[in-house]
Coordinates of C-alpha atoms and ligand atoms in Angstrom, one line a residue:
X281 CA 0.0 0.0 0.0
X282 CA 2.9 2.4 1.2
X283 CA 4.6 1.6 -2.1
X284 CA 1.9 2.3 -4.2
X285 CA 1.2 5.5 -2.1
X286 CA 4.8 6.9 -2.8
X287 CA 4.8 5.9 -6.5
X288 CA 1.6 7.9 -6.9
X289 CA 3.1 10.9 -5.1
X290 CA 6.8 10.4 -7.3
X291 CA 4.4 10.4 -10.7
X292 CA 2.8 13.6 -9.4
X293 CA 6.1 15.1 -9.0
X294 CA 7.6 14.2 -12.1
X295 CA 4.7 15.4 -13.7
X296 CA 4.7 18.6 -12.1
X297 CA 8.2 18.7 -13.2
X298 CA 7.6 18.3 -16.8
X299 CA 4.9 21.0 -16.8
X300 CA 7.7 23.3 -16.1
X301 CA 5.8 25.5 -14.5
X302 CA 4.0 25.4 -11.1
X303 CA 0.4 26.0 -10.7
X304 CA -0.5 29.3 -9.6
X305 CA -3.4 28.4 -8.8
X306 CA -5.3 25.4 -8.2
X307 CA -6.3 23.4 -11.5
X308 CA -10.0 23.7 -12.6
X309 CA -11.1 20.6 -11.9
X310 CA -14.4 19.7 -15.0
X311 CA -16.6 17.0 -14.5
X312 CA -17.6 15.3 -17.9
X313 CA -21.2 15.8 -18.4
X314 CA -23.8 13.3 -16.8
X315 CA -25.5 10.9 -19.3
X316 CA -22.8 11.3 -22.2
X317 CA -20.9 8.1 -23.3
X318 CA -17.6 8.7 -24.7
X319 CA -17.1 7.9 -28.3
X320 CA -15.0 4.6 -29.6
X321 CA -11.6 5.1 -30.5
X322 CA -12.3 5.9 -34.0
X323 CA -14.3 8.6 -32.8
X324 CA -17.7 6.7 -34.2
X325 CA -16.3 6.6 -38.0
X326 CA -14.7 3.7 -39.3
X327 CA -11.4 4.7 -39.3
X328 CA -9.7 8.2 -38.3
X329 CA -7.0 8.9 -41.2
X330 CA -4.2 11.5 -41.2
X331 CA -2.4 13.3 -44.4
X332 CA 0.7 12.9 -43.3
X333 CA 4.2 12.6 -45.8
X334 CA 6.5 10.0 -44.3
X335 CA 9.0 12.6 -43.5
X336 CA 6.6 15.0 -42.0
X337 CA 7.9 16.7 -38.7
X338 CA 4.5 16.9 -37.1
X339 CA 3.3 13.3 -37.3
X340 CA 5.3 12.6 -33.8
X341 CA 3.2 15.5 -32.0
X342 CA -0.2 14.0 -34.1
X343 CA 0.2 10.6 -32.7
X344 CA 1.3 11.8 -29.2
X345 CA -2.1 14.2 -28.8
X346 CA -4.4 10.8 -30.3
X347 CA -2.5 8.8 -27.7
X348 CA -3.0 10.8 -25.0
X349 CA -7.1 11.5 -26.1
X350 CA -7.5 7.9 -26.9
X351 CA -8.0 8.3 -30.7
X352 CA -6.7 5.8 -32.7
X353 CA -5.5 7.2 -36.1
X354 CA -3.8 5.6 -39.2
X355 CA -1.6 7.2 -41.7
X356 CA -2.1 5.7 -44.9
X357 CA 1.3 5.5 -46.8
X358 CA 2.0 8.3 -49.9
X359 CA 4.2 7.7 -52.4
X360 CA 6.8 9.8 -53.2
X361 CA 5.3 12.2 -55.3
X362 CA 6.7 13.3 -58.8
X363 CA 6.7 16.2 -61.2
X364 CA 4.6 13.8 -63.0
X365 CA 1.8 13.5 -60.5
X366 CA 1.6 17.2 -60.0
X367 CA 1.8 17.7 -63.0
X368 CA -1.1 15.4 -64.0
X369 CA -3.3 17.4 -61.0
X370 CA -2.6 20.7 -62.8
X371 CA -5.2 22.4 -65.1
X372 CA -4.4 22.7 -68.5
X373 CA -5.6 26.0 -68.6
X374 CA -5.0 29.2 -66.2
X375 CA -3.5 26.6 -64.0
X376 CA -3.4 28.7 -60.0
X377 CA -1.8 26.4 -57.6
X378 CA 1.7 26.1 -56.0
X379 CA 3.6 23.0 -55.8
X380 CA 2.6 23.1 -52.2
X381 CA -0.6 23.2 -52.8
X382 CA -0.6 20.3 -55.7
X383 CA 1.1 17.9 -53.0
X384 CA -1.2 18.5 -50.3
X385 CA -4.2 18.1 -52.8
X386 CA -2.4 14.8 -53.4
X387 CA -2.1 13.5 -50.2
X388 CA -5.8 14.0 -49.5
X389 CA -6.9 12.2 -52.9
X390 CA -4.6 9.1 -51.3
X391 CA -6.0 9.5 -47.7
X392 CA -9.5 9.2 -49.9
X393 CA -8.2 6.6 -52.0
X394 CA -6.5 5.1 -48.9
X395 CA -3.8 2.9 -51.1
X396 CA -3.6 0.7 -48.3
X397 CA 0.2 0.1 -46.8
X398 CA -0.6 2.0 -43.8
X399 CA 3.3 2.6 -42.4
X400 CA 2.2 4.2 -39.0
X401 CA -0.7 2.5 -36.5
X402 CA -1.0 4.1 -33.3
X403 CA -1.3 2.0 -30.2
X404 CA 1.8 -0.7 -31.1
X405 CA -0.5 -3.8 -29.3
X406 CA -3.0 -3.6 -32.2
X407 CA -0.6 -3.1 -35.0
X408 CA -0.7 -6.0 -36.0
X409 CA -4.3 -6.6 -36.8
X410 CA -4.5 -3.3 -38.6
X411 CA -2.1 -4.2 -40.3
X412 CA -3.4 -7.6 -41.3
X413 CA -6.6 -5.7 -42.0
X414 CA -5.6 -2.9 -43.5
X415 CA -3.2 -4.4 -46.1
X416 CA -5.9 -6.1 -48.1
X417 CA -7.9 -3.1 -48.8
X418 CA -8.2 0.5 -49.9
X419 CA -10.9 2.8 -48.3
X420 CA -13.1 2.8 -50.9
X421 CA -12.8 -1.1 -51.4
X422 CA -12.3 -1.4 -47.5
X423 CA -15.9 -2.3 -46.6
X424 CA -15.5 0.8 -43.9
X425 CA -18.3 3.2 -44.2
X426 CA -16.9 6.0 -43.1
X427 CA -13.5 8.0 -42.2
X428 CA -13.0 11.3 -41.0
X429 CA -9.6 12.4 -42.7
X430 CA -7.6 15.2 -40.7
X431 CA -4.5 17.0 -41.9
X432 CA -1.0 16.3 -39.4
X433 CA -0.8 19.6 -38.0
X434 CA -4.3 20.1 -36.5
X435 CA -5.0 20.5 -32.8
X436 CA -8.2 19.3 -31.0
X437 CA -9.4 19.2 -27.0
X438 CA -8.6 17.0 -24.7
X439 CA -12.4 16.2 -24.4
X440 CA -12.7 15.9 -28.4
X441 CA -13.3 12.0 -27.7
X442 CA -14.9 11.6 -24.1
X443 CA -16.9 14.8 -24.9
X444 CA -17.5 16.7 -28.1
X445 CA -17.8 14.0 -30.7
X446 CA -20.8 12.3 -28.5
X447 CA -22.4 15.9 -28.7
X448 CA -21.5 16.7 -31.7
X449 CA -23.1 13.6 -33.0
X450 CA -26.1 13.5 -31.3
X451 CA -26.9 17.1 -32.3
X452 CA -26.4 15.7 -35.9
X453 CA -28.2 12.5 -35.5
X454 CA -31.2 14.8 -34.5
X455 CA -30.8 17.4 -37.1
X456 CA -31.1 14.4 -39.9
X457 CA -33.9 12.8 -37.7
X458 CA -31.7 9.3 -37.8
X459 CA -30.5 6.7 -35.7
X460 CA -29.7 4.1 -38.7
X461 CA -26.0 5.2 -37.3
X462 CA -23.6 6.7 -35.5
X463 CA -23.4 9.9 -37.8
X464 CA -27.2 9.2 -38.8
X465 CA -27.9 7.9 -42.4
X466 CA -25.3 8.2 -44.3
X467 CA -27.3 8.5 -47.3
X468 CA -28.0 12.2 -46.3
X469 CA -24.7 13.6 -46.0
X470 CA -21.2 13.5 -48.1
X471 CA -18.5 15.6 -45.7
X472 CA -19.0 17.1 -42.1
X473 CA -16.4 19.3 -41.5
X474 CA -15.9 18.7 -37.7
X475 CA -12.2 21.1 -38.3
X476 CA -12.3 23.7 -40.6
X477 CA -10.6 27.8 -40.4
X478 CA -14.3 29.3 -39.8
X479 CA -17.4 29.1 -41.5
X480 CA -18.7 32.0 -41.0
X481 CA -22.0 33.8 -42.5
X482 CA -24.2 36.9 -41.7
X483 CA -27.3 36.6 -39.2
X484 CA -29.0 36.7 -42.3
X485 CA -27.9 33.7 -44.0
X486 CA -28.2 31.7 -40.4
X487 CA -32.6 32.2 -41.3
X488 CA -33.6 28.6 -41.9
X489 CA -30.1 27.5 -41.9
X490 CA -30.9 23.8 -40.8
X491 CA -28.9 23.6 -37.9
X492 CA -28.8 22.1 -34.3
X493 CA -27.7 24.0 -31.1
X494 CA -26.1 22.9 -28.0
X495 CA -24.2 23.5 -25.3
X496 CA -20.5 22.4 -24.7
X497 CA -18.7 23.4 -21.7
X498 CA -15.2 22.1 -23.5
X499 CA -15.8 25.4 -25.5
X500 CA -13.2 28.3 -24.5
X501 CA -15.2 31.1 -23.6
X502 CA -16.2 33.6 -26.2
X503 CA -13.2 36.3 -24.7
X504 CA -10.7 33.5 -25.4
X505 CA -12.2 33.0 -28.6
X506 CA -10.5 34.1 -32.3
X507 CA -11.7 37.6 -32.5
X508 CA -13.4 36.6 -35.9
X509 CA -15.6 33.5 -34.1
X510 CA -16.2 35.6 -31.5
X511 CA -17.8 38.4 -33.3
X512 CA -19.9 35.7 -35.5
X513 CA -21.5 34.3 -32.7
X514 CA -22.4 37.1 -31.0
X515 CA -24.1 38.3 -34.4
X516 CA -26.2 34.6 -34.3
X517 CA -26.9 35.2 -30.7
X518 CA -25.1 32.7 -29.0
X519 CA -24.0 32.3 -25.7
X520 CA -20.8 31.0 -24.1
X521 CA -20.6 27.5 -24.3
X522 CA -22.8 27.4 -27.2
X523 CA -21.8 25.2 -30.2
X524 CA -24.1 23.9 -33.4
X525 CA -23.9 21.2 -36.2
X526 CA -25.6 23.3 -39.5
X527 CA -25.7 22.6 -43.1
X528 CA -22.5 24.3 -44.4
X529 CA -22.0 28.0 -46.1
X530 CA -18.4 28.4 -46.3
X531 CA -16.3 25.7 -44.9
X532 CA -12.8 26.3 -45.5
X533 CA -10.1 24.2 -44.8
X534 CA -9.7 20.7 -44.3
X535 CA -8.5 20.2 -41.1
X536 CA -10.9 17.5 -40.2
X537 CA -13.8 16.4 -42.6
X538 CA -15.6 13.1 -42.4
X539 CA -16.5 11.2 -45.6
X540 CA -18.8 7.9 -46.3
X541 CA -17.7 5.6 -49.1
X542 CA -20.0 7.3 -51.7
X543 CA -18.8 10.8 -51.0
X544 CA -15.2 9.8 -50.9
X545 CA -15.7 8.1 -54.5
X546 CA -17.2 11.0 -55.8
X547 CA -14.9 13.9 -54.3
X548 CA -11.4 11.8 -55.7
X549 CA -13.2 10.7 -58.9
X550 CA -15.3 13.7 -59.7
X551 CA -15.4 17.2 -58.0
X552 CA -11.3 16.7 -57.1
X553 CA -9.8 14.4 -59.4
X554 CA -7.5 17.1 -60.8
X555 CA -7.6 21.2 -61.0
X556 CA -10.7 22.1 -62.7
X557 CA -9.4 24.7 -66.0
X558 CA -9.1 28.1 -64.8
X559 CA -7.6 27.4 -61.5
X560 CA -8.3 26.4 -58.3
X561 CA -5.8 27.4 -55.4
X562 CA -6.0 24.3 -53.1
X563 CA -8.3 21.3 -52.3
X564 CA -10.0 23.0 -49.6
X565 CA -10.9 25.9 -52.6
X566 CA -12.3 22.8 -54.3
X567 CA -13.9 21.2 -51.3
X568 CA -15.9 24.4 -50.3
X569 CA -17.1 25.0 -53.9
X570 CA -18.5 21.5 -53.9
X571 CA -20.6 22.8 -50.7
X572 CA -21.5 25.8 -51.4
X573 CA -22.4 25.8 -55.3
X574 CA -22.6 22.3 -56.3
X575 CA -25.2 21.0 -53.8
X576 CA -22.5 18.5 -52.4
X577 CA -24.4 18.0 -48.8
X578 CA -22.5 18.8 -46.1
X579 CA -21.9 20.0 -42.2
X580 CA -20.1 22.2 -40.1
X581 CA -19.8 22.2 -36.4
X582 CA -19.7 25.5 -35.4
X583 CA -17.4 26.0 -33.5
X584 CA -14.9 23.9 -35.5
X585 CA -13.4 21.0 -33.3
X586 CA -10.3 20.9 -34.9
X587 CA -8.0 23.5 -35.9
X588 CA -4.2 24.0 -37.1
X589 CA -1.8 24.4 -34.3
X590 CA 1.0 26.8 -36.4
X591 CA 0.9 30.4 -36.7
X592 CA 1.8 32.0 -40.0
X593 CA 4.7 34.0 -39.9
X594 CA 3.7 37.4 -41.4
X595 CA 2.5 39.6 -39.1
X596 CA 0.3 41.5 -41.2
X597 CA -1.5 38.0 -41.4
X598 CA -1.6 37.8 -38.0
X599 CA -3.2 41.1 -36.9
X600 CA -5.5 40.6 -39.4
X601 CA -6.7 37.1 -38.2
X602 CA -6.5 36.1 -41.8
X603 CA -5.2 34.8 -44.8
X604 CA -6.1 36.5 -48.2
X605 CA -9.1 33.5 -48.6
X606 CA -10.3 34.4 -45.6
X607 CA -9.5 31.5 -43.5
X608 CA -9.1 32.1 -39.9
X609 CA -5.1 32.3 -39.0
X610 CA -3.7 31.6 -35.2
X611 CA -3.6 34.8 -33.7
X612 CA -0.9 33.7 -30.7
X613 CA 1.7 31.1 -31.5
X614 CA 1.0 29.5 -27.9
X615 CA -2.6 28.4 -28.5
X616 CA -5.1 26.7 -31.1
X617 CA -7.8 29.3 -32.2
X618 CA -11.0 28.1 -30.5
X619 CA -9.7 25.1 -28.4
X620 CA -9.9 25.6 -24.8
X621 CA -7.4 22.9 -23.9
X622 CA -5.3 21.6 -27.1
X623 CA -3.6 17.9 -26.7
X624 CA -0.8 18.9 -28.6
X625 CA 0.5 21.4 -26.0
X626 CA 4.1 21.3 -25.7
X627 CA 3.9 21.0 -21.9
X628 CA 1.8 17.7 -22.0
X629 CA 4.8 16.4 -24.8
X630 CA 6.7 13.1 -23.0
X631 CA 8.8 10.5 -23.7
X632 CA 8.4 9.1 -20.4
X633 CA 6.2 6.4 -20.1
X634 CA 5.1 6.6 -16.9
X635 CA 4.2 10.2 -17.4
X636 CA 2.0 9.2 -20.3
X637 CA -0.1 6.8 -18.6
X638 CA -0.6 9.4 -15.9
X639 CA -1.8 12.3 -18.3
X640 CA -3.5 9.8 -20.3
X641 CA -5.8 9.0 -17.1
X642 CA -6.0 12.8 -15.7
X643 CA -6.3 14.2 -19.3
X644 CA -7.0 11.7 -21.7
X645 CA -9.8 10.1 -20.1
X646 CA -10.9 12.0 -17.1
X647 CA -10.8 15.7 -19.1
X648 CA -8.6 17.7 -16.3
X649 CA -6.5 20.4 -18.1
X650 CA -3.9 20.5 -15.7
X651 CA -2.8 23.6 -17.4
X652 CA -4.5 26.0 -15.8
X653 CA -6.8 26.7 -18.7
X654 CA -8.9 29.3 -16.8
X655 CA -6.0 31.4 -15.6
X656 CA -3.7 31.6 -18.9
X657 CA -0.8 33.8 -18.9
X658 CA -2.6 36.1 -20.0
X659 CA 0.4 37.7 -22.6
X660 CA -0.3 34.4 -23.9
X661 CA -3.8 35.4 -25.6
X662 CA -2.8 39.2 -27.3
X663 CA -6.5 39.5 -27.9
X664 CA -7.4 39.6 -24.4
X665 CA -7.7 43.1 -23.5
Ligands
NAG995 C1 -16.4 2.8 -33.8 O1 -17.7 2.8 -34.2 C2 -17.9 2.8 -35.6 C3 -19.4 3.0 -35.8 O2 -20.2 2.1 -35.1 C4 -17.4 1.4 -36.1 O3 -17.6 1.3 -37.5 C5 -15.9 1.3 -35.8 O4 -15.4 0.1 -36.2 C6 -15.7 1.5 -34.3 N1 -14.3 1.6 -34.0 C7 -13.7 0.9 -33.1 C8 -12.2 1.1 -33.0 O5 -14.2 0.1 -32.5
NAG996 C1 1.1 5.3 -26.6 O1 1.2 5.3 -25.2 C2 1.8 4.2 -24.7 C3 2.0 4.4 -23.2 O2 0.8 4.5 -22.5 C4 3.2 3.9 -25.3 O3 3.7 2.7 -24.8 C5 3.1 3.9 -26.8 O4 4.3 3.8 -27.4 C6 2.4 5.1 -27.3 N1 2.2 5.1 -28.7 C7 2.5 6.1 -29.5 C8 2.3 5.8 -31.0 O5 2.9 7.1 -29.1

């Protein structure tokens, strides 16, 4: 018993240790909600994929934030891209994207196209089988209905699992009046973009919007909010802690979209299959036009639940809030835009295992911060005033 006693204390020390810094003040303890279940580990979609190059600098930081939250996400191999294959995306005519851009377009058609030879399973125990399974198939031959695909440099809560998902689904199985699944009939939407860089739309437009409202005390509040979010919710009305699912106006960027075999066909094959003539910028240029002119059907949650973690370097860009296309740019380089308590914090970062299975409890699965999320440093969030 003593034993056990002191080992506790010794993790809690260590831990305190790796924060760096001390607590000021006592941690906010949160209670997850009464009478919500936590979602599976694929977060209620068949499989949870990542974009991700083989060399890619942030997949270390992607896995450790699913580990900690419990999500269990597979990186389907990309080839090696060549000036063949962007080539082949480009438009013949009035071609408008970078080579940047062509390669991530690239990886996404692969996530959709999932080319099997998955090189990176999280949770090493279970490699095996999903390897065994995964090698025989592609997504759209894999017999899984559904994947939500998120780019390897997005941020999500702590709670995104234990928490938002389950609300965030419920609200949608409501809003499409089905129960055949977990994400309701999948016959009635193509892509839900659970992460985007703000769909935002006048009062106005919100007028028989189909939508469903909810609250969600994983939500920042609306101070700590991008400025931009902030000031569209206010102009819906909302509240703090207020979040929706809605039919999508304007979803840019795919930080995190969920697709069902149908939609994945038709967005690699048809709407995305290369630049259409005249130029398209990037996928997510492609992606939004499918929403919002080509009746693709598809969903927002609003707040997004998903969000890039890195700030762009120009500071005009970053007073501003955003990027020539409008999407919604990190305003501090400490924090995700509109995540109250991002897993991919550098202070919960470890290589100790021990460590790990102790945030994974306190974090991962019971949804304490531990970093003080109510009492920020407050140079840490410029627009604070
Ligand atoms: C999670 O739930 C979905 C929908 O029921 C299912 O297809 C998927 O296989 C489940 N994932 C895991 C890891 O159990
Ligand atoms: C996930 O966490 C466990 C410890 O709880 C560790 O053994 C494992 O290597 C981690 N996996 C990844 C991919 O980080």
């Amino acid at each position: 018993m003593h034993h056990k006693l002191l080992a506790l204390l010794a993790l809690c020390l260590t831990t305190f240790l790796y924060f760096g810094v001390p607590w000021r003040h006592a941690p906010i303890s949160y209670s997850l909600p009464a009478g919500v279940t936590a979602a599976n580990a694929t977060l209620g979609f068949g499989a949870v994929l990542a974009v991700s190059r083989p060399q890619s600098p942030r997949r270390e930081e992607l896995l450790f934030a699913a580990n900690l939250t419990g999500v269990e996400i597979t990186i389907p191999l990309q080839p090696k891209w060549t000036d063949a294959d962007v080539a082949r995306l480009k438009a013949d005519r009035g071609s408008k994207i970078t080579r940047g851009s062509a390669l991530a377009w690239l990886g996404h058609l692969n996530a959709l196209k999932w080319y099997g030879n998955l090189n990176t399973v999280l949770f090493p125990n279970f490699q095996e089988a999903r390897l065994t399974r995964v090698h025989r198939y592609r997504f759209l031959e894999s017999g899984l209905e559904t994947a939500l695909i998120l780019e390897d440099d997005v941020d999500w809560d702590i709670r995104l699992r234990t928490v938002e998902v389950p609300l965030v689904a419920k609200a949608f199985r409501k809003l499409l009046h089905s129960d055949a699944t977990y994400w309701a009939d999948l016959s009635q939407w193509e892509m839900i973009h659970l992460g985007h860089c703000g769909d935002i739309f006048s009062a106005d437009k919100f007028k028989g919007m189909p939508h469903e409202r909810f609250v969600d005390n994983t939500l920042p509040p609306l101070k700590r909010m991008h400025t931009k979010t902030q000031a569209f919710l206010q102009r819906l009305g909302f509240g703090e802690y207020e979040r929706m699912i809605h039919r999508s106006s304007w979803p840019l960027c795919t930080f995190g979209y969920a697709v069902t075999q149908a939609s994945a066909r038709r967005i690699s094959t048809e709407l995305a299959a290369r630049e259409t003539d005249g130029g398209k910028q990037a996928f997510d240029v492609r992606t939004l036009e499918a929403c919002r002119d080509l009746g693709y059907k598809c969903y927002s949650a609003n707040p997004e639940l998903f969000h890039h973690t890195e700030a762009p370097s120009e500071i005009a860009e970053v007073n501003q809030g955003t990027d020539e296309h409008g999407r919604l740019q990190a305003q501090s380089t400490d924090v995700t835009p509109n995540i109250a308590c991002g897993a991919r914090s550098k202070q919960f970062f470890t290589n100790d295992k021990a460590t790990l299975d102790f945030l994974k409890m306190e974090v991962g699965e019971k949804g304490h911060c531990l970093l003080d999320e109510m009492e920020p440093d407050r140079s840490k969030w410029p627009w604070v005033i």
